[in-house]
Amino acid sequence: MSMALKQVFNKDRTFRPKRKFEPGTQRFDLHKKAQASLNAGLDLKQAVQLPHGEGLNDWVAVHVVDFFNRINLIYGTISDSCTDQTCPVMSGGPKYEYRWQDEHKYKKPTALSAPKYMSLLMDWIEVQINNENIFPTNVGTPFPKTFMQVAKKILSRLFRVFVHVYIHHFDRVSQMGAEAHVNTCYKHFYYFVTEFNLTDHKELEPLVKLQPRYCT
């Protein structure tokens, strides 16, 4: 890794603190297994497949947290150029605008600047993945019936970060020499959500032209 790239992915640039798995837990072991597959150079289409004998909910939970950490890092690299002035609307080009809605302040879809949307998004995801009732960490504690629904919503919203970065800030990513890293992360994400049908195909449309280039 070049010195420039090391600076790009310095921990101080991370948009939010990383969520870590507790050593000795099943989730930690699954995380290590997933990382080992990637580090061994295993084809990403194979790497995302559910390991024999493992539960789908656990596999999805591990990847949701991992993608949250990695996409946090990616957004952190361009956050200094993503401001209320440069990105007054959270969008993915002229055809796609993303409005924020939650159960608190924004009860109706609301147009926000990209950095405001990102901040609310990361805060919201942190609450979800740190909620033991949604993402249980203790062995034997069952996942709630709503887990997969929540996971799908998190992944769909994280995908919008890729859309915004690729369409509005990819020149900045390239300038910093981070293009290969971002492309690999996107490819991994894309294969995972399509393998388990975790994101609506309409949500994937803004980057559909990238699939032949990065996800063949």
PDB file of C-alpha atoms in Angstrom:
ATOM      1  CA  MET A   1       0.000   0.000   0.000  1.00  0.00           C
ATOM      2  CA  SER A   2       1.357   3.434  -0.957  1.00  0.00           C
ATOM      3  CA  MET A   3       2.016   6.099   1.658  1.00  0.00           C
ATOM      4  CA  ALA A   4      -0.728   8.228   0.112  1.00  0.00           C
ATOM      5  CA  LEU A   5      -3.225   5.401   0.390  1.00  0.00           C
ATOM      6  CA  LYS A   6      -2.231   4.749   4.006  1.00  0.00           C
ATOM      7  CA  GLN A   7      -2.977   8.380   4.739  1.00  0.00           C
ATOM      8  CA  VAL A   8      -6.315   8.100   2.986  1.00  0.00           C
ATOM      9  CA  PHE A   9      -7.391   5.180   5.146  1.00  0.00           C
ATOM     10  CA  ASN A  10      -5.896   6.433   8.396  1.00  0.00           C
ATOM     11  CA  LYS A  11      -8.246   5.624  11.281  1.00  0.00           C
ATOM     12  CA  ASP A  12      -8.595   9.334  12.025  1.00  0.00           C
ATOM     13  CA  ARG A  13     -10.446   9.773   8.757  1.00  0.00           C
ATOM     14  CA  THR A  14     -13.121   7.255   9.635  1.00  0.00           C
ATOM     15  CA  PHE A  15     -16.529   8.903   9.677  1.00  0.00           C
ATOM     16  CA  ARG A  16     -17.657   6.895  12.739  1.00  0.00           C
ATOM     17  CA  PRO A  17     -15.863   4.621  15.243  1.00  0.00           C
ATOM     18  CA  LYS A  18     -15.655   1.030  14.067  1.00  0.00           C
ATOM     19  CA  ARG A  19     -17.995  -1.520  15.583  1.00  0.00           C
ATOM     20  CA  LYS A  20     -15.975  -4.562  16.686  1.00  0.00           C
ATOM     21  CA  PHE A  21     -16.923  -8.129  17.499  1.00  0.00           C
ATOM     22  CA  GLU A  22     -16.088  -9.539  20.916  1.00  0.00           C
ATOM     23  CA  PRO A  23     -13.337 -12.230  20.767  1.00  0.00           C
ATOM     24  CA  GLY A  24     -14.575 -15.683  21.638  1.00  0.00           C
ATOM     25  CA  THR A  25     -18.084 -15.139  20.304  1.00  0.00           C
ATOM     26  CA  GLN A  26     -19.626 -16.941  17.355  1.00  0.00           C
ATOM     27  CA  ARG A  27     -19.985 -13.619  15.543  1.00  0.00           C
ATOM     28  CA  PHE A  28     -16.255 -12.944  16.007  1.00  0.00           C
ATOM     29  CA  ASP A  29     -15.409 -16.380  14.572  1.00  0.00           C
ATOM     30  CA  LEU A  30     -17.668 -15.790  11.570  1.00  0.00           C
ATOM     31  CA  HIS A  31     -16.094 -12.382  11.008  1.00  0.00           C
ATOM     32  CA  LYS A  32     -12.639 -13.954  11.018  1.00  0.00           C
ATOM     33  CA  LYS A  33     -13.815 -16.650   8.610  1.00  0.00           C
ATOM     34  CA  ALA A  34     -15.172 -14.032   6.219  1.00  0.00           C
ATOM     35  CA  GLN A  35     -11.958 -11.999   6.432  1.00  0.00           C
ATOM     36  CA  ALA A  36      -9.833 -15.095   5.865  1.00  0.00           C
ATOM     37  CA  SER A  37     -11.730 -15.829   2.649  1.00  0.00           C
ATOM     38  CA  LEU A  38     -11.084 -12.310   1.396  1.00  0.00           C
ATOM     39  CA  ASN A  39      -7.429 -12.289   2.425  1.00  0.00           C
ATOM     40  CA  ALA A  40      -6.861 -15.642   0.717  1.00  0.00           C
ATOM     41  CA  GLY A  41      -7.907 -14.070  -2.563  1.00  0.00           C
ATOM     42  CA  LEU A  42     -11.020 -16.206  -2.866  1.00  0.00           C
ATOM     43  CA  ASP A  43     -13.322 -15.142  -5.673  1.00  0.00           C
ATOM     44  CA  LEU A  44     -15.813 -12.666  -4.187  1.00  0.00           C
ATOM     45  CA  LYS A  45     -18.766 -14.570  -5.591  1.00  0.00           C
ATOM     46  CA  GLN A  46     -17.614 -17.547  -3.550  1.00  0.00           C
ATOM     47  CA  ALA A  47     -16.553 -15.516  -0.528  1.00  0.00           C
ATOM     48  CA  VAL A  48     -20.064 -14.189   0.077  1.00  0.00           C
ATOM     49  CA  GLN A  49     -21.720 -17.614   0.039  1.00  0.00           C
ATOM     50  CA  LEU A  50     -23.091 -18.934   3.317  1.00  0.00           C
ATOM     51  CA  PRO A  51     -20.553 -21.298   4.949  1.00  0.00           C
ATOM     52  CA  HIS A  52     -21.764 -24.829   5.525  1.00  0.00           C
ATOM     53  CA  GLY A  53     -23.489 -25.219   8.867  1.00  0.00           C
ATOM     54  CA  GLU A  54     -23.759 -21.510   9.623  1.00  0.00           C
ATOM     55  CA  GLY A  55     -26.990 -19.566  10.140  1.00  0.00           C
ATOM     56  CA  LEU A  56     -28.029 -16.991   7.569  1.00  0.00           C
ATOM     57  CA  ASN A  57     -28.950 -14.392  10.185  1.00  0.00           C
ATOM     58  CA  ASP A  58     -25.487 -14.593  11.762  1.00  0.00           C
ATOM     59  CA  TRP A  59     -23.802 -14.347   8.355  1.00  0.00           C
ATOM     60  CA  VAL A  60     -25.878 -11.321   7.404  1.00  0.00           C
ATOM     61  CA  ALA A  61     -25.299  -9.651  10.781  1.00  0.00           C
ATOM     62  CA  VAL A  62     -21.528  -9.999  10.440  1.00  0.00           C
ATOM     63  CA  HIS A  63     -21.576  -8.484   6.973  1.00  0.00           C
ATOM     64  CA  VAL A  64     -23.906  -5.631   7.887  1.00  0.00           C
ATOM     65  CA  VAL A  65     -21.466  -4.530  10.600  1.00  0.00           C
ATOM     66  CA  ASP A  66     -18.459  -5.047   8.323  1.00  0.00           C
ATOM     67  CA  PHE A  67     -19.979  -3.041   5.475  1.00  0.00           C
ATOM     68  CA  PHE A  68     -20.984  -0.304   7.923  1.00  0.00           C
ATOM     69  CA  ASN A  69     -17.350  -0.032   9.068  1.00  0.00           C
ATOM     70  CA  ARG A  70     -15.914  -0.093   5.551  1.00  0.00           C
ATOM     71  CA  ILE A  71     -18.396   2.323   4.001  1.00  0.00           C
ATOM     72  CA  ASN A  72     -17.850   4.639   6.966  1.00  0.00           C
ATOM     73  CA  LEU A  73     -14.185   4.640   6.042  1.00  0.00           C
ATOM     74  CA  ILE A  74     -14.892   5.303   2.374  1.00  0.00           C
ATOM     75  CA  TYR A  75     -17.155   8.244   3.117  1.00  0.00           C
ATOM     76  CA  GLY A  76     -14.593   9.562   5.575  1.00  0.00           C
ATOM     77  CA  THR A  77     -12.070   9.852   2.746  1.00  0.00           C
ATOM     78  CA  ILE A  78     -14.239  12.281   0.776  1.00  0.00           C
ATOM     79  CA  SER A  79     -16.205  13.938   3.582  1.00  0.00           C
ATOM     80  CA  ASP A  80     -14.081  17.083   3.433  1.00  0.00           C
ATOM     81  CA  SER A  81     -15.309  17.674  -0.129  1.00  0.00           C
ATOM     82  CA  CYS A  82     -18.922  16.712   0.613  1.00  0.00           C
ATOM     83  CA  THR A  83     -20.403  19.830   2.190  1.00  0.00           C
ATOM     84  CA  ASP A  84     -23.737  21.605   2.406  1.00  0.00           C
ATOM     85  CA  GLN A  85     -22.470  23.883  -0.365  1.00  0.00           C
ATOM     86  CA  THR A  86     -21.133  21.236  -2.766  1.00  0.00           C
ATOM     87  CA  CYS A  87     -23.911  18.725  -2.090  1.00  0.00           C
ATOM     88  CA  PRO A  88     -27.041  20.614  -0.983  1.00  0.00           C
ATOM     89  CA  VAL A  89     -29.158  17.563  -1.855  1.00  0.00           C
ATOM     90  CA  MET A  90     -28.431  13.905  -1.090  1.00  0.00           C
ATOM     91  CA  SER A  91     -28.543  12.486  -4.569  1.00  0.00           C
ATOM     92  CA  GLY A  92     -27.059  10.113  -7.099  1.00  0.00           C
ATOM     93  CA  GLY A  93     -27.050  12.270 -10.181  1.00  0.00           C
ATOM     94  CA  PRO A  94     -30.050  14.170 -11.581  1.00  0.00           C
ATOM     95  CA  LYS A  95     -32.384  11.164 -11.615  1.00  0.00           C
ATOM     96  CA  TYR A  96     -32.066  10.021  -8.018  1.00  0.00           C
ATOM     97  CA  GLU A  97     -32.711  12.018  -4.874  1.00  0.00           C
ATOM     98  CA  TYR A  98     -32.691  10.384  -1.449  1.00  0.00           C
ATOM     99  CA  ARG A  99     -34.859  11.823   1.297  1.00  0.00           C
ATOM    100  CA  TRP A 100     -34.453  11.049   4.976  1.00  0.00           C
ATOM    101  CA  GLN A 101     -37.172   9.599   7.167  1.00  0.00           C
ATOM    102  CA  ASP A 102     -37.031   8.223  10.706  1.00  0.00           C
ATOM    103  CA  GLU A 103     -39.237   7.685  13.725  1.00  0.00           C
ATOM    104  CA  HIS A 104     -38.181  10.862  15.497  1.00  0.00           C
ATOM    105  CA  LYS A 105     -37.572  14.273  13.951  1.00  0.00           C
ATOM    106  CA  TYR A 106     -38.133  13.415  10.295  1.00  0.00           C
ATOM    107  CA  LYS A 107     -41.397  11.498  10.215  1.00  0.00           C
ATOM    108  CA  LYS A 108     -41.992  12.380   6.561  1.00  0.00           C
ATOM    109  CA  PRO A 109     -39.419  11.983   3.733  1.00  0.00           C
ATOM    110  CA  THR A 110     -37.324  15.151   3.948  1.00  0.00           C
ATOM    111  CA  ALA A 111     -34.812  16.596   1.495  1.00  0.00           C
ATOM    112  CA  LEU A 112     -31.449  17.163   3.195  1.00  0.00           C
ATOM    113  CA  SER A 113     -27.903  17.976   2.185  1.00  0.00           C
ATOM    114  CA  ALA A 114     -25.694  14.946   1.605  1.00  0.00           C
ATOM    115  CA  PRO A 115     -23.523  15.438   4.730  1.00  0.00           C
ATOM    116  CA  LYS A 116     -26.605  15.882   6.933  1.00  0.00           C
ATOM    117  CA  TYR A 117     -28.169  12.755   5.422  1.00  0.00           C
ATOM    118  CA  MET A 118     -24.942  10.802   5.945  1.00  0.00           C
ATOM    119  CA  SER A 119     -24.670  11.901   9.563  1.00  0.00           C
ATOM    120  CA  LEU A 120     -28.243  10.867  10.325  1.00  0.00           C
ATOM    121  CA  LEU A 121     -27.770   7.609   8.451  1.00  0.00           C
ATOM    122  CA  MET A 122     -24.642   6.574  10.340  1.00  0.00           C
ATOM    123  CA  ASP A 123     -26.200   7.560  13.667  1.00  0.00           C
ATOM    124  CA  TRP A 124     -29.295   5.509  12.869  1.00  0.00           C
ATOM    125  CA  ILE A 125     -27.275   2.443  11.816  1.00  0.00           C
ATOM    126  CA  GLU A 126     -25.161   2.648  14.977  1.00  0.00           C
ATOM    127  CA  VAL A 127     -28.316   2.518  17.065  1.00  0.00           C
ATOM    128  CA  GLN A 128     -29.573  -0.533  15.169  1.00  0.00           C
ATOM    129  CA  ILE A 129     -26.379  -2.597  15.295  1.00  0.00           C
ATOM    130  CA  ASN A 130     -25.769  -1.777  18.958  1.00  0.00           C
ATOM    131  CA  ASN A 131     -29.280  -2.819  19.928  1.00  0.00           C
ATOM    132  CA  GLU A 132     -29.055  -6.310  21.472  1.00  0.00           C
ATOM    133  CA  ASN A 133     -32.710  -6.879  20.701  1.00  0.00           C
ATOM    134  CA  ILE A 134     -31.979  -6.551  16.976  1.00  0.00           C
ATOM    135  CA  PHE A 135     -28.339  -7.679  16.714  1.00  0.00           C
ATOM    136  CA  PRO A 136     -27.924 -10.133  19.627  1.00  0.00           C
ATOM    137  CA  THR A 137     -24.320 -10.974  20.459  1.00  0.00           C
ATOM    138  CA  ASN A 138     -24.823 -13.723  23.015  1.00  0.00           C
ATOM    139  CA  VAL A 139     -24.717 -17.315  21.752  1.00  0.00           C
ATOM    140  CA  GLY A 140     -28.159 -18.863  21.906  1.00  0.00           C
ATOM    141  CA  THR A 141     -30.042 -15.557  21.857  1.00  0.00           C
ATOM    142  CA  PRO A 142     -32.423 -15.729  18.889  1.00  0.00           C
ATOM    143  CA  PHE A 143     -32.676 -13.019  16.300  1.00  0.00           C
ATOM    144  CA  PRO A 144     -35.997 -11.142  16.253  1.00  0.00           C
ATOM    145  CA  LYS A 145     -38.466 -11.862  13.474  1.00  0.00           C
ATOM    146  CA  THR A 146     -37.847  -8.348  12.170  1.00  0.00           C
ATOM    147  CA  PHE A 147     -34.056  -8.786  11.894  1.00  0.00           C
ATOM    148  CA  MET A 148     -33.887  -9.409   8.162  1.00  0.00           C
ATOM    149  CA  GLN A 149     -36.206  -6.486   7.474  1.00  0.00           C
ATOM    150  CA  VAL A 150     -33.939  -4.161   9.465  1.00  0.00           C
ATOM    151  CA  ALA A 151     -30.804  -5.585   7.803  1.00  0.00           C
ATOM    152  CA  LYS A 152     -32.270  -4.982   4.356  1.00  0.00           C
ATOM    153  CA  LYS A 153     -33.096  -1.392   5.228  1.00  0.00           C
ATOM    154  CA  ILE A 154     -29.578  -0.776   6.534  1.00  0.00           C
ATOM    155  CA  LEU A 155     -27.969  -2.269   3.425  1.00  0.00           C
ATOM    156  CA  SER A 156     -30.263  -0.359   1.067  1.00  0.00           C
ATOM    157  CA  ARG A 157     -29.382   2.895   2.766  1.00  0.00           C
ATOM    158  CA  LEU A 158     -25.657   2.063   2.806  1.00  0.00           C
ATOM    159  CA  PHE A 159     -25.843   1.440  -0.919  1.00  0.00           C
ATOM    160  CA  ARG A 160     -26.891   5.055  -1.350  1.00  0.00           C
ATOM    161  CA  VAL A 161     -23.517   6.083   0.063  1.00  0.00           C
ATOM    162  CA  PHE A 162     -21.838   4.183  -2.780  1.00  0.00           C
ATOM    163  CA  VAL A 163     -24.155   5.893  -5.276  1.00  0.00           C
ATOM    164  CA  HIS A 164     -23.301   9.357  -3.975  1.00  0.00           C
ATOM    165  CA  VAL A 165     -19.566   8.681  -3.768  1.00  0.00           C
ATOM    166  CA  TYR A 166     -19.339   7.146  -7.244  1.00  0.00           C
ATOM    167  CA  ILE A 167     -21.415   9.782  -9.015  1.00  0.00           C
ATOM    168  CA  HIS A 168     -20.395  12.941  -7.159  1.00  0.00           C
ATOM    169  CA  HIS A 169     -16.994  12.295  -5.589  1.00  0.00           C
ATOM    170  CA  PHE A 170     -15.180   9.618  -7.546  1.00  0.00           C
ATOM    171  CA  ASP A 171     -12.677  12.093  -8.957  1.00  0.00           C
ATOM    172  CA  ARG A 172     -11.633  12.777  -5.365  1.00  0.00           C
ATOM    173  CA  VAL A 173     -11.341   9.038  -4.656  1.00  0.00           C
ATOM    174  CA  SER A 174      -9.152   8.618  -7.738  1.00  0.00           C
ATOM    175  CA  GLN A 175      -6.951  11.577  -6.810  1.00  0.00           C
ATOM    176  CA  MET A 176      -6.178   9.888  -3.498  1.00  0.00           C
ATOM    177  CA  GLY A 177      -5.332   6.572  -5.133  1.00  0.00           C
ATOM    178  CA  ALA A 178      -8.235   4.807  -3.442  1.00  0.00           C
ATOM    179  CA  GLU A 179     -10.114   3.721  -6.559  1.00  0.00           C
ATOM    180  CA  ALA A 180      -9.145   0.045  -6.360  1.00  0.00           C
ATOM    181  CA  HIS A 181     -10.102  -0.183  -2.682  1.00  0.00           C
ATOM    182  CA  VAL A 182     -13.512   1.415  -3.223  1.00  0.00           C
ATOM    183  CA  ASN A 183     -14.189  -0.730  -6.291  1.00  0.00           C
ATOM    184  CA  THR A 184     -13.378  -3.917  -4.372  1.00  0.00           C
ATOM    185  CA  CYS A 185     -15.577  -2.905  -1.470  1.00  0.00           C
ATOM    186  CA  TYR A 186     -18.431  -2.096  -3.842  1.00  0.00           C
ATOM    187  CA  LYS A 187     -17.993  -5.382  -5.677  1.00  0.00           C
ATOM    188  CA  HIS A 188     -18.053  -7.301  -2.388  1.00  0.00           C
ATOM    189  CA  PHE A 189     -21.165  -5.433  -1.263  1.00  0.00           C
ATOM    190  CA  TYR A 190     -22.933  -5.969  -4.581  1.00  0.00           C
ATOM    191  CA  TYR A 191     -22.266  -9.698  -4.663  1.00  0.00           C
ATOM    192  CA  PHE A 192     -23.405 -10.099  -1.071  1.00  0.00           C
ATOM    193  CA  VAL A 193     -26.735  -8.263  -1.369  1.00  0.00           C
ATOM    194  CA  THR A 194     -27.580  -9.956  -4.660  1.00  0.00           C
ATOM    195  CA  GLU A 195     -26.575 -13.415  -3.371  1.00  0.00           C
ATOM    196  CA  PHE A 196     -29.188 -13.172  -0.605  1.00  0.00           C
ATOM    197  CA  ASN A 197     -31.628 -10.783  -2.293  1.00  0.00           C
ATOM    198  CA  LEU A 198     -31.117  -8.150   0.404  1.00  0.00           C
ATOM    199  CA  THR A 199     -31.631  -5.034  -1.707  1.00  0.00           C
ATOM    200  CA  ASP A 200     -34.419  -4.230  -4.129  1.00  0.00           C
ATOM    201  CA  HIS A 201     -33.229  -4.175  -7.733  1.00  0.00           C
ATOM    202  CA  LYS A 202     -34.703  -0.690  -8.156  1.00  0.00           C
ATOM    203  CA  GLU A 203     -32.350   0.511  -5.424  1.00  0.00           C
ATOM    204  CA  LEU A 204     -29.383  -0.814  -7.433  1.00  0.00           C
ATOM    205  CA  GLU A 205     -30.363   0.964 -10.662  1.00  0.00           C
ATOM    206  CA  PRO A 206     -28.249   4.144 -10.198  1.00  0.00           C
ATOM    207  CA  LEU A 207     -25.014   2.125 -10.498  1.00  0.00           C
ATOM    208  CA  VAL A 208     -26.241  -0.521 -12.918  1.00  0.00           C
ATOM    209  CA  LYS A 209     -23.744   0.676 -15.531  1.00  0.00           C
ATOM    210  CA  LEU A 210     -20.908  -0.176 -13.172  1.00  0.00           C
ATOM    211  CA  GLN A 211     -21.839  -3.856 -12.972  1.00  0.00           C
ATOM    212  CA  PRO A 212     -20.139  -4.952 -16.221  1.00  0.00           C
ATOM    213  CA  ARG A 213     -16.971  -3.085 -15.266  1.00  0.00           C
ATOM    214  CA  TYR A 214     -16.607  -4.062 -11.637  1.00  0.00           C
ATOM    215  CA  CYS A 215     -18.895  -7.033 -11.035  1.00  0.00           C
ATOM    216  CA  THR A 216     -18.374  -9.439 -13.905  1.00  0.00           C
TER     217      THR A 216
END
